[in-house]
Amino acid sequence: MYLITKKEELTENIYWMDVCAPRVAKSAKPGQFLIVKAGEKGERIPLTICDFDKEQGTVSIVFQTLGDSTKKIAALNEGEYLHDFVGPLGNPSELVFEDPEELRKKKILFVAGGVGTAPVYPQIKFLHDLGVDVDVVLGTKSKTTLILEDKMKGACTNLYICTDDGSYGFKGMVTDRVKALVQNEGKTYDLCVAIGPMIMMKFVAKLTKELGIHTIVSLNPIMVDGTGMCGACRVTIDGKVKFACVDGPEFDAHLIDFDEAMRRQAMYKTVEGKKVILAEN
Ligand code: NAD
Ligand code: FES
C-alpha cells in the first residue's frame, strides 16, 4: 500500500499526487512510467512519472479523470493509500544516457500537449539541472486547462504557450507555433521531444519531418496493462513490430505508423475510453 502524501487539483479533472514509494523514487528516471491501481480489483492505469524526490522517497503523478478507474484514484485523499504503484517501468528517455557536454551543445525543443505537459516536466527538469537550454511549446485547449505553468517556466529557457481558443498566449495548435518559431523567428533545433495526445504527436512528427528535426515521442497513450502481456500497445516502427510498454515508451517519431497505432488505440479502449478518443480525433 502506498501513502498519498499530497493531492492537488491542478485544474478541473486533472490532479497532482505525491505518493510515498521510496524504492520507485530511488530508481526512477525521466521518461519511465508506473502502473497505478486504486484498489485491489481496480483497473491498471499506466501513468508516466511526473517528478520524483529520492530523499523524500516520493514519486509524483499527474492524471486526468477520464473513466471510473481514474475517478477512483482521484477520490483518494492525502493520508489514504493506493493499492498498487508498480515501477519504474519502460526505458528512460534517451537523453538520460547522453554525454552532458554533448547535450549542452544541442538545441532542444519540447512540445507538450495538454496532460502530456506532466511527462515533459521531469525531462526538462533533468536537462535544466545539467545546464542544458531547452525551449518548450505548450499547447492546451484554453487558459483554464493549462497546467504546471510555473514549474515549466522555472525549468526551461523559453516557454511558448498556445491555446486552441486564444484565451492565453498564442492562438492556435502547437504545430502552428513550432512552424512560426522555425520559419518566421529563425529558431533552429537539433532535436524535438513531443508528448501529448496521439493526434498531436502524429502532426508534430509530420511537421518536424518536413523541417528536418529529429523527433522523439512517447507512446504511453496506447498502453493498457503496461507489462507486455496484453498486446494492446503493439506498434509498427520502421516496418518492425514493437511494444510501447516494453520497447518504449519513447520512439523515433518519423518511423512510427501513427494511423495503425491510433486505430489499435481505439480498438483496445473500453466503450467509455473510445468516446474520449473519438472526441479527441
Ligand atoms: P488536448 O486535446 O487539449 O491537446 C493538447 C494540444 O495538442 C492542443 O492544445 C493542440 O495544441 C495540440 N493538438 C491537438 N490536436 C492537434 C492536431 N490535430 N494537430 C496539431 N496539434 C494538435 O490534450 P488533452 O486533452 O490534455 O490530452 C489528453 C491526452 O494526452 C490523452 O489522450 C492522453 O492519452 C495524452 N497523454 C499522453 C501522454 C504521453 O506520454 N504521450 C501522457 C499523458 C497524457
Ligand atoms: Fe499491454 Fe504493452 S500495454 S502489451
Short mmCIF file of C-alpha atoms in Angstrom, two decimals, residues 110-206:
data_model
loop_
_atom_site.label_atom_id
_atom_site.label_comp_id
_atom_site.label_asym_id
_atom_site.label_seq_id
_atom_site.Cartn_x
_atom_site.Cartn_y
_atom_site.Cartn_z
CA PHE A 110 9.95 20.07 -26.26
CA VAL A 111 6.33 20.07 -27.39
CA ALA A 112 3.88 19.43 -24.55
CA GLY A 113 0.20 18.82 -25.28
CA GLY A 114 -2.41 19.15 -22.54
CA VAL A 115 -1.95 16.49 -19.85
CA GLY A 116 1.21 15.45 -21.73
CA THR A 117 2.83 18.51 -20.10
CA ALA A 118 3.26 16.37 -16.95
CA PRO A 119 5.66 13.79 -18.51
CA VAL A 120 7.58 16.60 -20.24
CA TYR A 121 8.36 18.20 -16.87
CA PRO A 122 10.84 15.60 -15.48
CA GLN A 123 12.76 15.65 -18.76
CA ILE A 124 13.22 19.41 -18.86
CA LYS A 125 13.99 19.46 -15.12
CA PHE A 126 16.70 16.83 -15.70
CA LEU A 127 18.18 18.91 -18.54
CA HIS A 128 17.90 22.15 -16.55
CA ASP A 129 19.89 20.55 -13.69
CA LEU A 130 22.62 19.69 -16.24
CA GLY A 131 22.66 23.28 -17.53
CA VAL A 132 21.08 22.39 -20.89
CA ASP A 133 18.92 25.10 -22.52
CA VAL A 134 15.56 23.95 -23.84
CA ASP A 135 12.58 25.65 -25.45
CA VAL A 136 9.08 24.39 -24.74
CA VAL A 137 5.94 24.85 -26.81
CA LEU A 138 2.99 24.04 -24.57
CA GLY A 139 -0.46 23.63 -26.11
CA THR A 140 -3.75 23.36 -24.29
CA LYS A 141 -7.42 23.97 -25.01
CA SER A 142 -7.77 27.18 -23.02
CA LYS A 143 -6.27 29.20 -20.15
CA THR A 144 -8.42 27.21 -17.71
CA THR A 145 -6.95 23.84 -18.78
CA LEU A 146 -3.31 24.99 -18.58
CA ILE A 147 -1.25 23.06 -16.01
CA LEU A 148 2.23 23.38 -14.45
CA GLU A 149 2.97 26.79 -15.99
CA ASP A 150 5.26 27.95 -13.15
CA LYS A 151 7.14 24.66 -12.92
CA MET A 152 7.70 24.62 -16.67
CA LYS A 153 8.84 28.28 -16.69
CA GLY A 154 11.34 27.50 -13.95
CA ALA A 155 12.93 24.63 -15.88
CA CYS A 156 13.21 25.90 -19.47
CA THR A 157 14.77 28.79 -21.36
CA ASN A 158 11.68 29.88 -23.32
CA LEU A 159 8.12 28.75 -22.71
CA TYR A 160 5.74 29.36 -25.62
CA ILE A 161 2.16 28.80 -24.54
CA CYS A 162 -0.59 28.26 -27.10
CA THR A 163 -4.28 27.83 -26.54
CA ASP A 164 -6.78 26.45 -29.03
CA ASP A 165 -9.27 29.23 -28.17
CA GLY A 166 -6.71 32.04 -27.90
CA SER A 167 -7.59 32.77 -24.25
CA TYR A 168 -3.88 32.81 -23.30
CA GLY A 169 -0.66 33.08 -25.30
CA PHE A 170 -0.59 32.25 -28.99
CA LYS A 171 -3.93 31.27 -30.55
CA GLY A 172 -3.52 28.01 -32.39
CA MET A 173 -2.13 24.49 -32.22
CA VAL A 174 1.38 23.58 -31.14
CA THR A 175 2.26 22.79 -34.75
CA ASP A 176 1.38 26.38 -35.78
CA ARG A 177 3.68 27.71 -33.04
CA VAL A 178 6.58 25.38 -33.92
CA LYS A 179 6.25 26.36 -37.59
CA ALA A 180 6.28 30.08 -36.68
CA LEU A 181 9.35 29.65 -34.44
CA VAL A 182 11.35 27.92 -37.16
CA GLN A 183 10.09 29.63 -40.29
CA ASN A 184 9.42 33.19 -39.05
CA GLU A 185 11.53 33.63 -35.92
CA GLY A 186 14.73 31.97 -37.12
CA LYS A 187 14.88 29.26 -34.46
CA THR A 188 16.81 26.08 -35.23
CA TYR A 189 16.60 22.79 -33.36
CA ASP A 190 18.64 19.56 -33.41
CA LEU A 191 16.03 17.56 -31.51
CA CYS A 192 12.31 17.74 -30.73
CA VAL A 193 10.61 15.71 -27.98
CA ALA A 194 6.81 15.76 -28.28
CA ILE A 195 4.48 14.32 -25.63
CA GLY A 196 0.71 14.65 -25.70
CA PRO A 197 -2.33 13.17 -27.43
CA MET A 198 -1.60 10.76 -30.30
CA ILE A 199 -3.13 13.13 -32.84
CA MET A 200 -0.80 15.91 -31.71
CA MET A 201 2.28 13.68 -31.83
CA LYS A 202 1.29 12.49 -35.33
CA PHE A 203 1.09 16.06 -36.66
CA VAL A 204 4.19 17.27 -34.82
CA ALA A 205 6.06 14.33 -36.40
CA LYS A 206 4.73 15.24 -39.85
#
